[in-house]
Amino acid sequence: FGVLLLRSRLPRTFVDCNRVVEGEVESGMSAGLPPYLRDPRDRQLLLELHARYQRLAESCYAEVCGEGGTALALHTYAPRSIELAVDDDVVEALRRAYEEEPLDRWPLRPEVDLITRPVGGEPLAPAGLVGAARAELERAGFEVAENATYSLHPATAGHGHSRRWPGRVLCLEVRRDLLGDPWRPFEPSPIGPERVARVAEPLAVALARHLAESAA
């Protein structure tokens, strides 16, 4: 099988390439373009970079999914769901939550969460790949959930791609503490190649199986 890999290298603290840039704060999600970025020149530059990435992503999805292929949208999330106001002080509030409060008051997220459907909607992810990914990841020792942390949300780019290519896109989240060696909040965390391989190998097996079954 051929593989096309697209990776954003824009820091999420500046602009989030898995967010639309309007309406997401009202939904309770983190902003695509954070409010603490004030300079109009910075905002314009980041909006242009965001738009450039979205155009490239759309063309890649069209190239792969339009030819009958499957897209795997890989994301990572912090280990715990911490409820905070999404405003100018969100960074300091998050730091206080990690440093001053017992972390176990916040729910621990699943090790892997398969994001397959909008709230109250029908699944948009390929059912065969969802089943194969869950089976292979659980065989590798991971705790796997489906839409446990959140579902496909209109504020995310993943929702748009999944809507455009139903049955062709699987979005998933992996906990960052499983990839960092070690993972540390608020600090650069080296990524452990063996830790990445532990996640990547079962996903590769599941994807290859799904594609083979789809082609049969």
Short mmCIF file of C-alpha atoms in Angstrom, two decimals, residues 1-215:
data_model
loop_
_atom_site.label_atom_id
_atom_site.label_comp_id
_atom_site.label_asym_id
_atom_site.label_seq_id
_atom_site.Cartn_x
_atom_site.Cartn_y
_atom_site.Cartn_z
CA PHE A 1 0.00 0.00 0.00
CA GLY A 2 1.08 3.55 -0.61
CA VAL A 3 1.20 5.96 2.32
CA LEU A 4 0.88 9.74 2.35
CA LEU A 5 1.95 11.44 5.59
CA LEU A 6 1.01 15.00 6.51
CA ARG A 7 2.25 16.60 9.72
CA SER A 8 1.66 20.09 11.08
CA ARG A 9 4.71 21.73 12.65
CA LEU A 10 2.81 24.81 13.82
CA PRO A 11 2.80 24.93 17.65
CA ARG A 12 -0.70 24.45 19.01
CA THR A 13 -0.04 27.16 21.60
CA PHE A 14 0.00 29.63 18.67
CA VAL A 15 -2.56 28.14 16.28
CA ASP A 16 -4.37 24.79 16.31
CA CYS A 17 -4.56 23.15 12.90
CA ASN A 18 -7.28 20.78 14.13
CA ARG A 19 -9.60 23.70 14.90
CA VAL A 20 -11.66 26.02 12.83
CA VAL A 21 -10.78 29.56 13.80
CA GLU A 22 -14.28 30.87 14.55
CA GLY A 23 -16.92 29.83 17.06
CA GLU A 24 -14.90 27.25 18.99
CA VAL A 25 -14.47 29.18 22.26
CA GLU A 26 -18.24 29.44 22.72
CA SER A 27 -18.45 25.65 22.44
CA GLY A 28 -16.17 25.24 25.46
CA MET A 29 -13.21 24.01 23.44
CA SER A 30 -9.77 25.54 23.27
CA ALA A 31 -9.38 28.29 20.69
CA GLY A 32 -7.97 27.73 17.24
CA LEU A 33 -6.29 31.12 17.57
CA PRO A 34 -5.75 31.86 21.30
CA PRO A 35 -7.00 35.16 22.71
CA TYR A 36 -3.63 35.94 24.31
CA LEU A 37 -2.19 36.61 20.86
CA ARG A 38 -2.83 40.34 20.54
CA ASP A 39 -0.63 41.74 17.80
CA PRO A 40 -2.64 42.00 14.55
CA ARG A 41 0.46 41.09 12.53
CA ASP A 42 0.94 37.88 14.51
CA ARG A 43 -2.71 36.98 14.13
CA GLN A 44 -2.67 37.62 10.41
CA LEU A 45 0.46 35.50 9.93
CA LEU A 46 -0.99 32.61 11.94
CA LEU A 47 -4.32 32.79 10.12
CA GLU A 48 -2.47 32.59 6.81
CA LEU A 49 -0.43 29.59 7.98
CA HIS A 50 -3.57 27.92 9.30
CA ALA A 51 -5.37 28.45 5.98
CA ARG A 52 -2.37 27.14 4.03
CA TYR A 53 -2.30 23.98 6.12
CA GLN A 54 -6.07 23.44 5.71
CA ARG A 55 -5.79 23.72 1.92
CA LEU A 56 -2.96 21.20 1.90
CA ALA A 57 -4.85 18.85 4.22
CA GLU A 58 -7.99 19.02 2.08
CA SER A 59 -5.99 18.15 -1.03
CA CYS A 60 -4.34 15.19 0.75
CA TYR A 61 -7.68 13.84 1.98
CA ALA A 62 -9.09 14.19 -1.53
CA GLU A 63 -6.10 12.39 -3.02
CA VAL A 64 -6.33 9.47 -0.58
CA CYS A 65 -10.03 9.16 0.20
CA GLY A 66 -11.11 10.15 -3.29
CA GLU A 67 -9.24 7.13 -4.63
CA GLY A 68 -10.89 4.77 -2.16
CA GLY A 69 -8.19 4.93 0.51
CA THR A 70 -8.45 5.48 4.25
CA ALA A 71 -7.20 8.40 6.36
CA LEU A 72 -5.96 8.03 9.92
CA ALA A 73 -6.04 11.35 11.82
CA LEU A 74 -3.64 10.96 14.75
CA HIS A 75 -3.75 13.29 17.75
CA THR A 76 -2.48 13.30 21.32
CA TYR A 77 -4.10 14.67 24.46
CA ALA A 78 -3.08 15.38 28.03
CA PRO A 79 -3.59 12.55 30.55
CA ARG A 80 -6.45 14.20 32.46
CA SER A 81 -9.59 16.16 31.62
CA ILE A 82 -9.13 19.42 33.51
CA GLU A 83 -12.13 21.76 33.45
CA LEU A 84 -11.07 25.39 33.12
CA ALA A 85 -12.45 28.60 31.71
CA VAL A 86 -11.11 29.14 28.18
CA ASP A 87 -9.98 32.77 28.43
CA ASP A 88 -6.85 34.91 28.51
CA ASP A 89 -5.73 33.29 31.78
CA VAL A 90 -6.13 29.68 30.69
CA VAL A 91 -2.39 28.95 30.72
CA GLU A 92 -1.87 30.16 34.28
CA ALA A 93 -5.05 28.42 35.42
CA LEU A 94 -3.83 25.18 33.88
CA ARG A 95 -0.46 25.54 35.57
CA ARG A 96 -2.13 26.09 38.94
CA ALA A 97 -4.28 23.01 38.39
CA TYR A 98 -1.18 20.88 37.85
CA GLU A 99 0.94 22.40 40.59
CA GLU A 100 -1.46 23.30 43.39
CA GLU A 101 -4.38 20.88 43.25
CA PRO A 102 -4.50 17.08 43.67
CA LEU A 103 -4.40 15.78 40.11
CA ASP A 104 -6.54 12.79 40.93
CA ARG A 105 -9.54 15.09 41.32
CA TRP A 106 -9.56 15.30 37.51
CA PRO A 107 -10.67 12.19 35.55
CA LEU A 108 -7.96 10.16 33.85
CA ARG A 109 -8.54 9.88 30.11
CA PRO A 110 -8.47 6.57 28.21
CA GLU A 111 -5.07 5.55 26.87
CA VAL A 112 -6.54 5.55 23.36
CA ASP A 113 -9.86 7.11 22.40
CA LEU A 114 -11.34 6.40 18.97
CA ILE A 115 -13.31 9.47 17.84
CA THR A 116 -15.91 8.06 15.48
CA ARG A 117 -19.17 10.04 15.59
CA PRO A 118 -20.69 13.48 16.21
CA VAL A 119 -22.79 13.96 19.33
CA GLY A 120 -26.13 12.25 18.71
CA GLY A 121 -25.11 11.36 15.15
CA GLU A 122 -24.30 8.25 13.19
CA PRO A 123 -20.73 6.90 13.06
CA LEU A 124 -18.62 8.46 10.32
CA ALA A 125 -15.48 6.33 10.77
CA PRO A 126 -14.93 3.09 8.83
CA ALA A 127 -16.50 0.38 11.01
CA GLY A 128 -14.02 -2.30 9.93
CA LEU A 129 -11.03 -0.16 10.87
CA VAL A 130 -12.58 0.84 14.20
CA GLY A 131 -13.03 -2.81 15.14
CA ALA A 132 -9.59 -3.83 13.91
CA ALA A 133 -7.87 -0.92 15.66
CA ARG A 134 -9.59 -1.66 18.95
CA ALA A 135 -8.71 -5.36 18.73
CA GLU A 136 -5.05 -4.80 17.87
CA LEU A 137 -4.51 -2.03 20.42
CA GLU A 138 -6.14 -4.06 23.18
CA ARG A 139 -4.02 -7.05 22.21
CA ALA A 140 -0.99 -4.77 22.66
CA GLY A 141 -2.17 -3.96 26.19
CA PHE A 142 -3.85 -0.57 25.70
CA GLU A 143 -7.08 0.61 27.29
CA VAL A 144 -9.24 1.61 24.31
CA ALA A 145 -12.46 3.65 24.40
CA GLU A 146 -14.74 5.13 21.77
CA ASN A 147 -15.92 8.75 22.06
CA ALA A 148 -15.29 8.66 25.82
CA THR A 149 -13.50 12.00 26.12
CA TYR A 150 -15.40 13.78 23.37
CA SER A 151 -17.00 13.15 20.00
CA LEU A 152 -16.44 14.64 16.56
CA HIS A 153 -17.20 18.33 17.03
CA PRO A 154 -18.00 20.89 14.31
CA ALA A 155 -15.23 23.09 15.74
CA THR A 156 -12.62 20.52 14.65
CA ALA A 157 -11.10 19.93 11.24
CA GLY A 158 -11.49 16.19 11.84
CA HIS A 159 -15.26 16.63 11.88
CA GLY A 160 -15.15 18.36 8.50
CA HIS A 161 -12.96 15.71 6.89
CA SER A 162 -15.08 12.91 8.34
CA ARG A 163 -18.25 14.56 7.03
CA ARG A 164 -16.76 15.02 3.60
CA TRP A 165 -15.44 11.45 3.44
CA PRO A 166 -17.81 9.27 5.50
CA GLY A 167 -16.48 5.77 6.10
CA ARG A 168 -12.97 6.86 5.07
CA VAL A 169 -11.55 8.74 8.11
CA LEU A 170 -10.70 7.53 11.61
CA CYS A 171 -9.69 10.15 14.19
CA LEU A 172 -8.06 9.00 17.40
CA GLU A 173 -6.35 10.37 20.48
CA VAL A 174 -3.39 8.83 22.32
CA ARG A 175 -2.44 9.95 25.82
CA ARG A 176 0.80 11.93 25.79
CA ASP A 177 2.21 10.32 28.92
CA LEU A 178 2.34 7.05 26.94
CA LEU A 179 4.63 8.64 24.33
CA GLY A 180 6.85 10.95 26.37
CA ASP A 181 10.06 9.53 27.79
CA PRO A 182 9.20 10.98 30.22
CA TRP A 183 6.21 13.23 29.63
CA ARG A 184 6.25 16.46 31.67
CA PRO A 185 3.60 19.20 31.65
CA PHE A 186 4.86 22.67 30.69
CA GLU A 187 8.26 21.34 29.56
CA PRO A 188 9.64 19.86 26.35
CA SER A 189 9.10 16.11 26.58
CA PRO A 190 11.36 13.80 24.59
CA ILE A 191 9.41 11.27 22.55
CA GLY A 192 10.43 7.65 23.11
CA PRO A 193 10.80 5.73 19.80
CA GLU A 194 9.96 2.44 21.50
CA ARG A 195 6.86 3.99 23.03
CA VAL A 196 5.77 5.31 19.64
CA ALA A 197 6.38 1.92 18.05
CA ARG A 198 4.20 0.26 20.68
CA VAL A 199 1.26 2.38 19.44
CA ALA A 200 2.17 2.47 15.75
CA GLU A 201 2.63 -1.26 15.22
CA PRO A 202 -0.90 -2.39 16.19
CA LEU A 203 -2.36 0.54 14.23
CA ALA A 204 -0.35 -0.47 11.17
CA VAL A 205 -1.56 -4.06 11.46
CA ALA A 206 -5.17 -2.91 11.82
CA LEU A 207 -4.92 -0.50 8.88
CA ALA A 208 -3.29 -3.10 6.61
CA ARG A 209 -5.98 -5.64 7.50
CA HIS A 210 -8.75 -3.13 6.88
CA LEU A 211 -7.34 -2.10 3.51
CA ALA A 212 -6.85 -5.72 2.44
CA GLU A 213 -10.43 -6.60 3.38
CA SER A 214 -11.76 -3.50 1.62
CA ALA A 215 -9.88 -4.41 -1.56
#
